[in-house]
mmCIF file of C-alpha atoms in Angstrom:
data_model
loop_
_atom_site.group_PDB
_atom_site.id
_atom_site.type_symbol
_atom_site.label_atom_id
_atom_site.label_comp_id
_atom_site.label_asym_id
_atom_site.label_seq_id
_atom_site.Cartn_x
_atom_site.Cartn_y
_atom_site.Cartn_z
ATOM 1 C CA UNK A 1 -51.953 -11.647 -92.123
ATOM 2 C CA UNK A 2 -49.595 -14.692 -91.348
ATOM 3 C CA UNK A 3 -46.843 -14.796 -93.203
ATOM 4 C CA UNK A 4 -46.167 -18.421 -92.699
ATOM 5 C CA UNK A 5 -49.045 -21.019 -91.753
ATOM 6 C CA UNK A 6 -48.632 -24.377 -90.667
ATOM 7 C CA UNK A 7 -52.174 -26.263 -90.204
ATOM 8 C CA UNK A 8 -51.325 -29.080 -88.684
ATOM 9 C CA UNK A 9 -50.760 -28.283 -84.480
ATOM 10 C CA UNK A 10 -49.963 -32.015 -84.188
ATOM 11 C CA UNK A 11 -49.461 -34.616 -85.760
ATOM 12 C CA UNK A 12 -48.878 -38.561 -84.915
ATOM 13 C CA UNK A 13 -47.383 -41.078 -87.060
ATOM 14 C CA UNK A 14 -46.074 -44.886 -87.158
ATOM 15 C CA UNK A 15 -42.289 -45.695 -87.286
ATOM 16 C CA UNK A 16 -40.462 -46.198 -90.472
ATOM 17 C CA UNK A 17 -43.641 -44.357 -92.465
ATOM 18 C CA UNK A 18 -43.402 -41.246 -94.614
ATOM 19 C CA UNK A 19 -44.522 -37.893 -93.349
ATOM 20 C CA UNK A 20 -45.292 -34.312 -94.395
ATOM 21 C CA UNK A 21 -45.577 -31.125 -92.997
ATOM 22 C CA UNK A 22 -47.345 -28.486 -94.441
ATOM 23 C CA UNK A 23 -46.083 -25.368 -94.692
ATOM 24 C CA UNK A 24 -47.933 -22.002 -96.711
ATOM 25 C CA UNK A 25 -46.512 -18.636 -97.288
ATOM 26 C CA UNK A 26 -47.372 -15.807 -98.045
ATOM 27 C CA UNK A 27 -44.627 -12.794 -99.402
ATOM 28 C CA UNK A 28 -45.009 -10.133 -102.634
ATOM 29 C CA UNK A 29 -40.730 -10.395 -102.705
ATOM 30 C CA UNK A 30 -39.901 -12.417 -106.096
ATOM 31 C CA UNK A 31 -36.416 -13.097 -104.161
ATOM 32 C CA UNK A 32 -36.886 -15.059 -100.414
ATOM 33 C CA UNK A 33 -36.079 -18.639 -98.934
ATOM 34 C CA UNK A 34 -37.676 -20.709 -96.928
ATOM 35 C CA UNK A 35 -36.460 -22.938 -94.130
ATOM 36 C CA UNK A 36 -36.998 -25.787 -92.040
ATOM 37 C CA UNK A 37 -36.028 -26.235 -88.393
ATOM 38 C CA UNK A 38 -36.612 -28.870 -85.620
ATOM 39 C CA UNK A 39 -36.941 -28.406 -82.435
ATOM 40 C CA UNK A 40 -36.857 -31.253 -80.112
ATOM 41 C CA UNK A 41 -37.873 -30.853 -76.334
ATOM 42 C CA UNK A 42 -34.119 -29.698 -75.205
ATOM 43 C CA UNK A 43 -35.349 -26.581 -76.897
ATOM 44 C CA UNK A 44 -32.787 -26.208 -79.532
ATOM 45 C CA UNK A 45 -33.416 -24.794 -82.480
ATOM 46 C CA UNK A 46 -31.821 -27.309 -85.900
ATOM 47 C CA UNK A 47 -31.521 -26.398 -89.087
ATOM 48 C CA UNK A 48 -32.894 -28.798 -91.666
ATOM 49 C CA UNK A 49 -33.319 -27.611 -94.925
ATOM 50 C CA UNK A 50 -33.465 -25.003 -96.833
ATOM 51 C CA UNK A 51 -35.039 -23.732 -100.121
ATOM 52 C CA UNK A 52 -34.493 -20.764 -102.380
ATOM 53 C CA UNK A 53 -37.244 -18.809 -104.479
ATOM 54 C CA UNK A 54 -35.325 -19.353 -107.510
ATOM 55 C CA UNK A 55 -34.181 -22.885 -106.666
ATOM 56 C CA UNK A 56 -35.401 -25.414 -109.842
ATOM 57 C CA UNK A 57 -34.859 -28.057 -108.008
ATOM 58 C CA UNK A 58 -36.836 -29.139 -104.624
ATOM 59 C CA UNK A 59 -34.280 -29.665 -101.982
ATOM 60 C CA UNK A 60 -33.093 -32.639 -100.302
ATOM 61 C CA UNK A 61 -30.985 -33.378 -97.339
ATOM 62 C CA UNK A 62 -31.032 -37.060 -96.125
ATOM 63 C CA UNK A 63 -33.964 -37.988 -95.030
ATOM 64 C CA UNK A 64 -35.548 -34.428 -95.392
ATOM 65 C CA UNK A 65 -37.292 -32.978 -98.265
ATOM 66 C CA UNK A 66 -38.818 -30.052 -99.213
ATOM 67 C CA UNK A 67 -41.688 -30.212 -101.652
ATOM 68 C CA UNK A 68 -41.758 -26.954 -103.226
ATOM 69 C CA UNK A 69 -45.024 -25.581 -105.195
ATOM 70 C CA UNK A 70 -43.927 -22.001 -106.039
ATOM 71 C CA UNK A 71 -47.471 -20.977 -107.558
ATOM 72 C CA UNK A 72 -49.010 -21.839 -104.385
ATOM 73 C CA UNK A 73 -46.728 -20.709 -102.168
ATOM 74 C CA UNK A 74 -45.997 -24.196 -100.024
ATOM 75 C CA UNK A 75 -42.958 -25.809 -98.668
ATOM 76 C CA UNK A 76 -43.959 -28.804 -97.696
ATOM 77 C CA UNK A 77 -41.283 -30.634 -95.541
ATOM 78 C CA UNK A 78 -41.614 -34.430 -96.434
ATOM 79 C CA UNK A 79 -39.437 -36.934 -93.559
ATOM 80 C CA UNK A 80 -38.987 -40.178 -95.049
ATOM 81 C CA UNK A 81 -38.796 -43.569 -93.169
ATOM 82 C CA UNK A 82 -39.436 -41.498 -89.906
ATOM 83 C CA UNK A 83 -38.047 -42.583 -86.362
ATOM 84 C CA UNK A 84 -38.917 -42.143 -82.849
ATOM 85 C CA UNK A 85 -35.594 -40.076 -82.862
ATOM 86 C CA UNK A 86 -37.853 -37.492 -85.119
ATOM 87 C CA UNK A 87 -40.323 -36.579 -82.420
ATOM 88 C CA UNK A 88 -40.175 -33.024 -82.117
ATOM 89 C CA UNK A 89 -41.785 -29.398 -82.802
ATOM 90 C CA UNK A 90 -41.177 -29.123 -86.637
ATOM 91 C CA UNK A 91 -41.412 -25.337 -87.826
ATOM 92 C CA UNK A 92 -41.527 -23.600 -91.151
ATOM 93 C CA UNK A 93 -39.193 -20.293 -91.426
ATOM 94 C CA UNK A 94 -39.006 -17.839 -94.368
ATOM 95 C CA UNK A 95 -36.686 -14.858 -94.606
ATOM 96 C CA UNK A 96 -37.223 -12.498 -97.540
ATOM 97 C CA UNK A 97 -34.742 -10.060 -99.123
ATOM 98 C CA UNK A 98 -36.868 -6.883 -98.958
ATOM 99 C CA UNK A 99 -37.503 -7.166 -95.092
ATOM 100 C CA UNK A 100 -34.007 -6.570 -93.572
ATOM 101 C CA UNK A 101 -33.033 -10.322 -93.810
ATOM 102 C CA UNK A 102 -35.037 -11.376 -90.192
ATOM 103 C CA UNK A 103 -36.361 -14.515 -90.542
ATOM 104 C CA UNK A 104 -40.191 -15.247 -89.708
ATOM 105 C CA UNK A 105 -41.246 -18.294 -87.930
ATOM 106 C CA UNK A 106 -44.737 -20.637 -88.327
ATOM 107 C CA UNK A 107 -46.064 -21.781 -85.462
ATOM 108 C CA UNK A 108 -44.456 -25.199 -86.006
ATOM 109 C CA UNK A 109 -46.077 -28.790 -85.979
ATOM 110 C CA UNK A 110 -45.436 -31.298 -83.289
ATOM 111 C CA UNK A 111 -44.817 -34.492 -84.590
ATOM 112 C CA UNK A 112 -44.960 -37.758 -82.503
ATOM 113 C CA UNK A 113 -43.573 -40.706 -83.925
ATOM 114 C CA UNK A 114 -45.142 -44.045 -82.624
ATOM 115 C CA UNK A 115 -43.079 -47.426 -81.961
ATOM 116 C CA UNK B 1 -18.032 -27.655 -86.888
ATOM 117 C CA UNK B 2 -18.308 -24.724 -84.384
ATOM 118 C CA UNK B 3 -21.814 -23.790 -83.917
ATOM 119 C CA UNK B 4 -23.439 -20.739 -82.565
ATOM 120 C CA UNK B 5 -22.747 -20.597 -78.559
ATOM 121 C CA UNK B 6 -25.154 -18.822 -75.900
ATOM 122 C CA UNK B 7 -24.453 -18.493 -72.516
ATOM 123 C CA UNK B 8 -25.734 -18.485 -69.806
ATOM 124 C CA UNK B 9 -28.118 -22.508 -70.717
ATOM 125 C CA UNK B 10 -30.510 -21.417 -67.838
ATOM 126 C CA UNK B 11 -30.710 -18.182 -65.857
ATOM 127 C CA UNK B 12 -33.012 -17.516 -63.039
ATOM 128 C CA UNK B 13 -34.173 -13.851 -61.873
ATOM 129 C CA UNK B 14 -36.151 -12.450 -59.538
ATOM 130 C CA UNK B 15 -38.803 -9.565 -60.883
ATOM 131 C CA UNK B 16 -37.018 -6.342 -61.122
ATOM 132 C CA UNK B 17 -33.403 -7.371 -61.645
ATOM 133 C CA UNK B 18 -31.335 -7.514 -64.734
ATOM 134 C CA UNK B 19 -29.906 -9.880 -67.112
ATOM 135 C CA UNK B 20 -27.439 -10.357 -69.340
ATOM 136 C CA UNK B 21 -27.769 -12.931 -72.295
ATOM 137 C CA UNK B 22 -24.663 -13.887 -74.705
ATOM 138 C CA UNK B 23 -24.139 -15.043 -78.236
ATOM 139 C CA UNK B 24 -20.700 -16.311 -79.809
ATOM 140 C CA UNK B 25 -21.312 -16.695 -84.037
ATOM 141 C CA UNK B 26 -20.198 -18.880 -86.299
ATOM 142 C CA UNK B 27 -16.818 -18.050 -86.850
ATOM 143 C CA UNK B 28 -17.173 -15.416 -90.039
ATOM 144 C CA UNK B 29 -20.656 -14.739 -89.414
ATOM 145 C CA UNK B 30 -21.062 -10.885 -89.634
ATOM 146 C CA UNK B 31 -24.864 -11.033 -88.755
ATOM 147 C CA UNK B 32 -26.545 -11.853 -85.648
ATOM 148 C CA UNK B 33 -30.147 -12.314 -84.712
ATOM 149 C CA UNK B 34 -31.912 -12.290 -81.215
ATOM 150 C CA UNK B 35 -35.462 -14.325 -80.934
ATOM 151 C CA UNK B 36 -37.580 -14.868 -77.983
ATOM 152 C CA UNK B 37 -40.090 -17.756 -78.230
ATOM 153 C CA UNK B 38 -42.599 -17.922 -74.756
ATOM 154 C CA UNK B 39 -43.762 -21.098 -73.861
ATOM 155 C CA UNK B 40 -45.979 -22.767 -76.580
ATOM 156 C CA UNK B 41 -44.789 -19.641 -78.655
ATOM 157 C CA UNK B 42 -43.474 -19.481 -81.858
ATOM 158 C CA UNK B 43 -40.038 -17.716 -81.637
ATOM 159 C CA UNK B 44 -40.605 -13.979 -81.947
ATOM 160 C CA UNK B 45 -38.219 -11.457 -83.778
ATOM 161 C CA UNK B 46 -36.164 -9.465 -81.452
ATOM 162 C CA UNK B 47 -33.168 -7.545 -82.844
ATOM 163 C CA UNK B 48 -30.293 -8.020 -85.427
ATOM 164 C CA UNK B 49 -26.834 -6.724 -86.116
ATOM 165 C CA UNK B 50 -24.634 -6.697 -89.083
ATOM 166 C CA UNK B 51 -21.264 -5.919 -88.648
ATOM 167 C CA UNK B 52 -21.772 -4.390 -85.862
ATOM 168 C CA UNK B 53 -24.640 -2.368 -86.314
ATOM 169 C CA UNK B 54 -27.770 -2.718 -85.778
ATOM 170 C CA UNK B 55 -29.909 -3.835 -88.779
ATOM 171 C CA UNK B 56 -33.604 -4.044 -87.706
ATOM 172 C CA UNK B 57 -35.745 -4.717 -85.045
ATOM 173 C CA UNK B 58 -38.813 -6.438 -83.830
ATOM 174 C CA UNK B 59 -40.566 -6.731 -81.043
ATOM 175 C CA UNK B 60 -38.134 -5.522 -78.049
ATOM 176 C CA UNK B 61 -39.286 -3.842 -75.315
ATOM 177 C CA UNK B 62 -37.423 -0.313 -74.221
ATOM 178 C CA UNK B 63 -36.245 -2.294 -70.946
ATOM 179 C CA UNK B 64 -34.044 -4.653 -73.321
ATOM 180 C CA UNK B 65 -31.082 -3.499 -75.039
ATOM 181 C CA UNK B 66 -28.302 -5.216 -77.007
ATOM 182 C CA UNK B 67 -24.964 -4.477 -78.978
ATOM 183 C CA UNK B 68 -22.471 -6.560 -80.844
ATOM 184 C CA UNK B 69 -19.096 -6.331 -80.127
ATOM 185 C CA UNK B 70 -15.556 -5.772 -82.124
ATOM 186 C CA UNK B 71 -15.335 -9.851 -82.242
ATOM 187 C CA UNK B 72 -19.128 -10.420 -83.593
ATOM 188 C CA UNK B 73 -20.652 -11.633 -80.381
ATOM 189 C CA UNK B 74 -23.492 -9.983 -79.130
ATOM 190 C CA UNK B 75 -25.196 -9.588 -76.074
ATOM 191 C CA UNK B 76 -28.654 -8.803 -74.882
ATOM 192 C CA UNK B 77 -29.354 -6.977 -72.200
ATOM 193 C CA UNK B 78 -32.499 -6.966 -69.747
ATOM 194 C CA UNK B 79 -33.655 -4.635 -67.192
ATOM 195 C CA UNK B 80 -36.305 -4.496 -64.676
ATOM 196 C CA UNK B 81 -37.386 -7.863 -65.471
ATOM 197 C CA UNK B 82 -41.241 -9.040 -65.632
ATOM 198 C CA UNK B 83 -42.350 -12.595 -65.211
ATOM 199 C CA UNK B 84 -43.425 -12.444 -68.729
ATOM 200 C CA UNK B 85 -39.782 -12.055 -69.781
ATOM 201 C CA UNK B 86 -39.575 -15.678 -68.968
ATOM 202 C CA UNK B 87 -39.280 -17.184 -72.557
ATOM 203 C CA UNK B 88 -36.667 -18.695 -74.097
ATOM 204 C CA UNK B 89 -34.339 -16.826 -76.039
ATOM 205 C CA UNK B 90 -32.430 -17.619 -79.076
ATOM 206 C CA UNK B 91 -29.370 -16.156 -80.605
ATOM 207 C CA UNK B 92 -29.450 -16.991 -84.314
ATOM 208 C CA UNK B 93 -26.057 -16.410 -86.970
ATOM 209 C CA UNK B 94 -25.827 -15.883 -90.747
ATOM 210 C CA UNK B 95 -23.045 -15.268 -92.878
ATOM 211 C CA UNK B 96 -23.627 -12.586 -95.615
ATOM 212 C CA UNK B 97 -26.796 -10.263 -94.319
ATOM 213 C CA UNK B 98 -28.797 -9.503 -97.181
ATOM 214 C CA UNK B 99 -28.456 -12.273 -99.082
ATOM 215 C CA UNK B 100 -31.595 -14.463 -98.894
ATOM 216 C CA UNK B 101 -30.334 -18.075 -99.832
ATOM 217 C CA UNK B 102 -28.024 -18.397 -96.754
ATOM 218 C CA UNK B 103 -29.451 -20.525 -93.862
ATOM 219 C CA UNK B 104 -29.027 -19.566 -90.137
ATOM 220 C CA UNK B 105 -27.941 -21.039 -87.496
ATOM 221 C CA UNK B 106 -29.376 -21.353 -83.952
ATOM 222 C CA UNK B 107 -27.733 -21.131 -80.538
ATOM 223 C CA UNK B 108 -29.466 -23.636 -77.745
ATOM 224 C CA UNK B 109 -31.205 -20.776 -76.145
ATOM 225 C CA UNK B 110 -30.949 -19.746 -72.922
ATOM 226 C CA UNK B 111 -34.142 -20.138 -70.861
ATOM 227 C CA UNK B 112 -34.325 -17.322 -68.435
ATOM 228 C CA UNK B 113 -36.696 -18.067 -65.043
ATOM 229 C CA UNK B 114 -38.140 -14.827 -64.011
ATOM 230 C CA UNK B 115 -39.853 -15.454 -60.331
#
Protein backbone atom coordinates (compact mmCIF):
# COMPACT_ATOMS: atom_id res chain seq x y z
CA UNK A 1 0.00 0.00 0.00
CA UNK A 2 1.17 3.71 -0.54
CA UNK A 3 2.28 5.21 2.20
CA UNK A 4 1.80 8.69 0.97
CA UNK A 5 -0.83 9.60 -1.89
CA UNK A 6 -1.11 12.67 -3.65
CA UNK A 7 -4.26 12.69 -6.18
CA UNK A 8 -3.78 15.45 -7.94
CA UNK A 9 -0.84 14.66 -11.00
CA UNK A 10 -1.38 18.31 -12.03
CA UNK A 11 -2.73 20.97 -11.28
CA UNK A 12 -3.21 24.66 -12.94
CA UNK A 13 -4.07 27.75 -11.24
CA UNK A 14 -4.44 31.73 -11.74
CA UNK A 15 -1.87 34.18 -10.21
CA UNK A 16 -2.32 35.72 -6.87
CA UNK A 17 -5.19 32.80 -6.02
CA UNK A 18 -5.06 30.33 -3.16
CA UNK A 19 -4.08 26.74 -3.69
CA UNK A 20 -3.98 23.31 -2.06
CA UNK A 21 -2.34 20.24 -2.39
CA UNK A 22 -3.55 17.21 -1.15
CA UNK A 23 -1.62 15.05 0.57
CA UNK A 24 -2.94 11.38 2.49
CA UNK A 25 -0.97 9.10 4.63
CA UNK A 26 -1.05 6.26 5.75
CA UNK A 27 1.40 4.96 9.02
CA UNK A 28 0.33 2.69 12.40
CA UNK A 29 3.50 4.88 14.26
CA UNK A 30 1.64 7.33 16.87
CA UNK A 31 5.12 9.36 16.57
CA UNK A 32 6.06 10.58 12.60
CA UNK A 33 6.21 14.00 10.61
CA UNK A 34 5.32 14.94 7.59
CA UNK A 35 6.96 17.24 5.08
CA UNK A 36 6.66 19.35 2.21
CA UNK A 37 9.18 19.89 -0.58
CA UNK A 38 9.28 21.73 -3.98
CA UNK A 39 10.88 20.91 -6.67
CA UNK A 40 11.18 23.28 -9.46
CA UNK A 41 12.53 22.16 -12.98
CA UNK A 42 16.44 22.75 -11.92
CA UNK A 43 15.68 19.57 -10.09
CA UNK A 44 16.39 20.62 -6.62
CA UNK A 45 14.84 19.32 -3.98
CA UNK A 46 13.38 22.56 -1.16
CA UNK A 47 12.24 22.15 1.95
CA UNK A 48 8.98 23.86 2.79
CA UNK A 49 7.33 22.88 5.71
CA UNK A 50 7.12 20.66 8.05
CA UNK A 51 4.61 19.08 10.52
CA UNK A 52 4.87 16.89 13.57
CA UNK A 53 2.32 14.07 14.73
CA UNK A 54 2.00 15.68 17.97
CA UNK A 55 2.10 19.26 16.68
CA UNK A 56 -1.41 21.20 18.06
CA UNK A 57 -0.94 23.64 15.94
CA UNK A 58 -1.06 23.42 11.88
CA UNK A 59 2.14 24.84 10.62
CA UNK A 60 2.90 27.88 8.82
CA UNK A 61 5.84 29.25 7.02
CA UNK A 62 5.16 32.39 4.85
CA UNK A 63 3.15 31.79 2.35
CA UNK A 64 2.98 27.94 3.04
CA UNK A 65 0.62 26.09 5.14
CA UNK A 66 -0.04 22.88 6.16
CA UNK A 67 -3.61 21.91 6.91
CA UNK A 68 -3.36 19.12 9.20
CA UNK A 69 -6.44 16.58 9.84
CA UNK A 70 -4.79 13.97 12.13
CA UNK A 71 -7.98 11.57 12.16
CA UNK A 72 -7.79 11.37 8.54
CA UNK A 73 -4.45 11.23 8.02
CA UNK A 74 -3.97 14.48 5.47
CA UNK A 75 -1.47 17.19 5.17
CA UNK A 76 -2.77 19.30 2.99
CA UNK A 77 -0.20 21.97 1.80
CA UNK A 78 -2.26 25.26 1.25
CA UNK A 79 0.07 28.23 -0.98
CA UNK A 80 -1.50 31.43 -0.52
CA UNK A 81 -1.54 34.37 -3.05
CA UNK A 82 0.41 31.98 -5.46
CA UNK A 83 2.99 33.29 -8.17
CA UNK A 84 4.33 32.21 -11.38
CA UNK A 85 7.61 31.90 -9.28
CA UNK A 86 5.57 28.76 -7.58
CA UNK A 87 5.41 26.61 -10.67
CA UNK A 88 6.93 23.50 -9.77
CA UNK A 89 6.59 19.61 -8.80
CA UNK A 90 5.13 19.96 -5.21
CA UNK A 91 5.64 16.59 -3.16
CA UNK A 92 4.39 15.27 0.13
CA UNK A 93 7.21 13.43 2.40
CA UNK A 94 6.65 11.58 5.71
CA UNK A 95 9.36 10.02 7.85
CA UNK A 96 8.21 7.92 10.81
CA UNK A 97 10.14 7.02 13.98
CA UNK A 98 9.70 3.23 13.87
CA UNK A 99 11.16 2.87 10.24
CA UNK A 100 14.87 3.82 10.68
CA UNK A 101 14.19 7.60 10.17
CA UNK A 102 14.19 7.33 5.91
CA UNK A 103 11.88 9.53 4.67
CA UNK A 104 9.11 8.36 2.05
CA UNK A 105 8.17 10.44 -0.85
CA UNK A 106 4.45 10.95 -2.77
CA UNK A 107 4.54 11.12 -6.12
CA UNK A 108 4.30 14.93 -5.99
CA UNK A 109 1.81 17.37 -7.83
CA UNK A 110 2.85 19.66 -10.58
CA UNK A 111 1.52 22.88 -10.18
CA UNK A 112 1.38 25.54 -13.00
CA UNK A 113 0.66 28.90 -12.09
CA UNK A 114 -1.03 31.04 -14.90
CA UNK A 115 -0.26 34.92 -15.58
CA UNK B 1 23.39 29.24 5.65
CA UNK B 2 25.53 26.32 4.31
CA UNK B 3 23.39 23.85 2.66
CA UNK B 4 23.92 20.29 1.73
CA UNK B 5 26.63 20.16 -1.30
CA UNK B 6 26.80 17.27 -4.07
CA UNK B 7 29.25 17.02 -6.52
CA UNK B 8 29.70 16.21 -9.37
CA UNK B 9 25.96 18.76 -10.87
CA UNK B 10 26.02 16.46 -14.03
CA UNK B 11 28.05 13.35 -14.80
CA UNK B 12 28.00 11.48 -17.99
CA UNK B 13 29.00 7.60 -18.37
CA UNK B 14 29.20 5.27 -20.78
CA UNK B 15 27.44 1.61 -19.94
CA UNK B 16 29.82 -0.41 -17.97
CA UNK B 17 31.98 2.19 -16.24
CA UNK B 18 31.89 3.52 -12.77
CA UNK B 19 30.91 6.46 -10.85
CA UNK B 20 31.47 8.19 -8.03
CA UNK B 21 28.74 10.56 -6.47
CA UNK B 22 29.53 13.02 -3.35
CA UNK B 23 27.66 14.58 -0.50
CA UNK B 24 29.04 17.40 1.96
CA UNK B 25 26.20 17.80 5.14
CA UNK B 26 25.10 20.43 6.88
CA UNK B 27 27.71 21.29 9.09
CA UNK B 28 26.66 19.05 12.43
CA UNK B 29 24.54 16.81 10.57
CA UNK B 30 25.46 13.23 11.75
CA UNK B 31 22.93 11.55 9.29
CA UNK B 32 22.99 11.26 5.67
CA UNK B 33 20.54 9.94 3.15
CA UNK B 34 21.04 8.83 -0.57
CA UNK B 35 17.74 8.99 -2.99
CA UNK B 36 17.47 8.26 -6.58
CA UNK B 37 14.39 9.70 -8.36
CA UNK B 38 14.24 8.41 -12.45
CA UNK B 39 12.70 10.62 -14.69
CA UNK B 40 8.97 11.31 -13.88
CA UNK B 41 9.88 9.25 -10.65
CA UNK B 42 9.25 9.97 -7.32
CA UNK B 43 12.64 9.96 -5.45
CA UNK B 44 13.35 6.42 -4.30
CA UNK B 45 15.10 5.42 -0.93
CA UNK B 46 18.62 4.41 -1.38
CA UNK B 47 20.87 4.19 1.70
CA UNK B 48 21.55 6.13 5.00
CA UNK B 49 24.31 6.62 7.51
CA UNK B 50 24.45 7.84 10.99
CA UNK B 51 27.56 8.66 12.34
CA UNK B 52 29.18 6.84 10.23
CA UNK B 53 27.43 3.78 9.97
CA UNK B 54 25.17 2.61 8.03
CA UNK B 55 21.54 2.87 9.28
CA UNK B 56 19.18 1.28 6.68
CA UNK B 57 18.70 0.68 3.28
CA UNK B 58 16.37 0.71 0.38
CA UNK B 59 16.39 -0.06 -2.83
CA UNK B 60 20.28 -0.26 -3.92
CA UNK B 61 21.42 -2.50 -6.22
CA UNK B 62 24.68 -4.87 -5.25
CA UNK B 63 26.63 -2.84 -8.10
CA UNK B 64 26.25 0.45 -5.84
CA UNK B 65 28.03 0.92 -2.73
CA UNK B 66 28.53 3.87 -0.37
CA UNK B 67 30.33 4.90 2.99
CA UNK B 68 30.54 8.04 5.03
CA UNK B 69 33.60 9.32 5.98
CA UNK B 70 35.48 10.60 9.40
CA UNK B 71 34.16 14.32 8.35
CA UNK B 72 30.31 13.21 7.65
CA UNK B 73 30.41 13.32 3.89
CA UNK B 74 29.46 10.46 2.09
CA UNK B 75 29.90 9.08 -1.12
CA UNK B 76 28.13 6.71 -3.41
CA UNK B 77 29.65 4.56 -5.43
CA UNK B 78 28.53 2.91 -8.88
CA UNK B 79 29.80 0.11 -10.84
CA UNK B 80 29.13 -1.43 -14.09
CA UNK B 81 26.70 1.12 -14.92
CA UNK B 82 23.23 0.42 -16.84
CA UNK B 83 21.35 3.03 -18.77
CA UNK B 84 18.71 2.69 -16.23
CA UNK B 85 21.10 4.10 -13.62
CA UNK B 86 20.43 7.33 -15.32
CA UNK B 87 18.22 9.10 -12.62
CA UNK B 88 18.90 11.75 -10.63
CA UNK B 89 20.32 11.32 -7.39
CA UNK B 90 19.91 13.14 -4.23
CA UNK B 91 21.98 13.37 -1.14
CA UNK B 92 19.66 14.37 1.70
CA UNK B 93 21.08 15.62 5.62
CA UNK B 94 19.44 15.57 9.07
CA UNK B 95 20.67 16.47 12.28
CA UNK B 96 19.71 14.05 15.15
CA UNK B 97 18.76 10.44 13.37
CA UNK B 98 15.96 9.09 15.13
CA UNK B 99 14.25 11.85 16.04
CA UNK B 100 11.16 12.34 13.83
CA UNK B 101 10.37 16.20 14.08
CA UNK B 102 13.68 17.28 12.40
CA UNK B 103 13.36 18.28 8.68
CA UNK B 104 16.00 17.32 6.02
CA UNK B 105 17.72 18.91 3.82
CA UNK B 106 18.38 18.24 0.10
CA UNK B 107 21.54 18.52 -1.99
CA UNK B 108 20.80 19.72 -5.88
CA UNK B 109 21.31 16.26 -7.12
CA UNK B 110 23.57 15.20 -9.42
CA UNK B 111 22.06 13.92 -12.69
CA UNK B 112 24.19 11.14 -13.96
CA UNK B 113 23.89 10.44 -18.09
CA UNK B 114 24.46 6.83 -18.61
CA UNK B 115 24.87 6.30 -22.66
Amino acid sequence: AQKITQTQPGMFVQEKEAVTLDCTYDTSDPSYGLFWYKQPSSGEMIFLIYQGSYDQQNATEGRYSLNFQKARKSANLVISASQLGDSALYVCAMREANRDDKIIFGKGTRLHILP
Amino acid sequence: AAGVIQSPRHLIKEKRETATLKCYPIPRHDTVYWYQQGPGQDPQFLISFYEKMQSDKGSIPDRFSAQQFSDYHSELNMSSLELGDSALYFCASSPRQGEVNTEAFFGQGTRLTVV
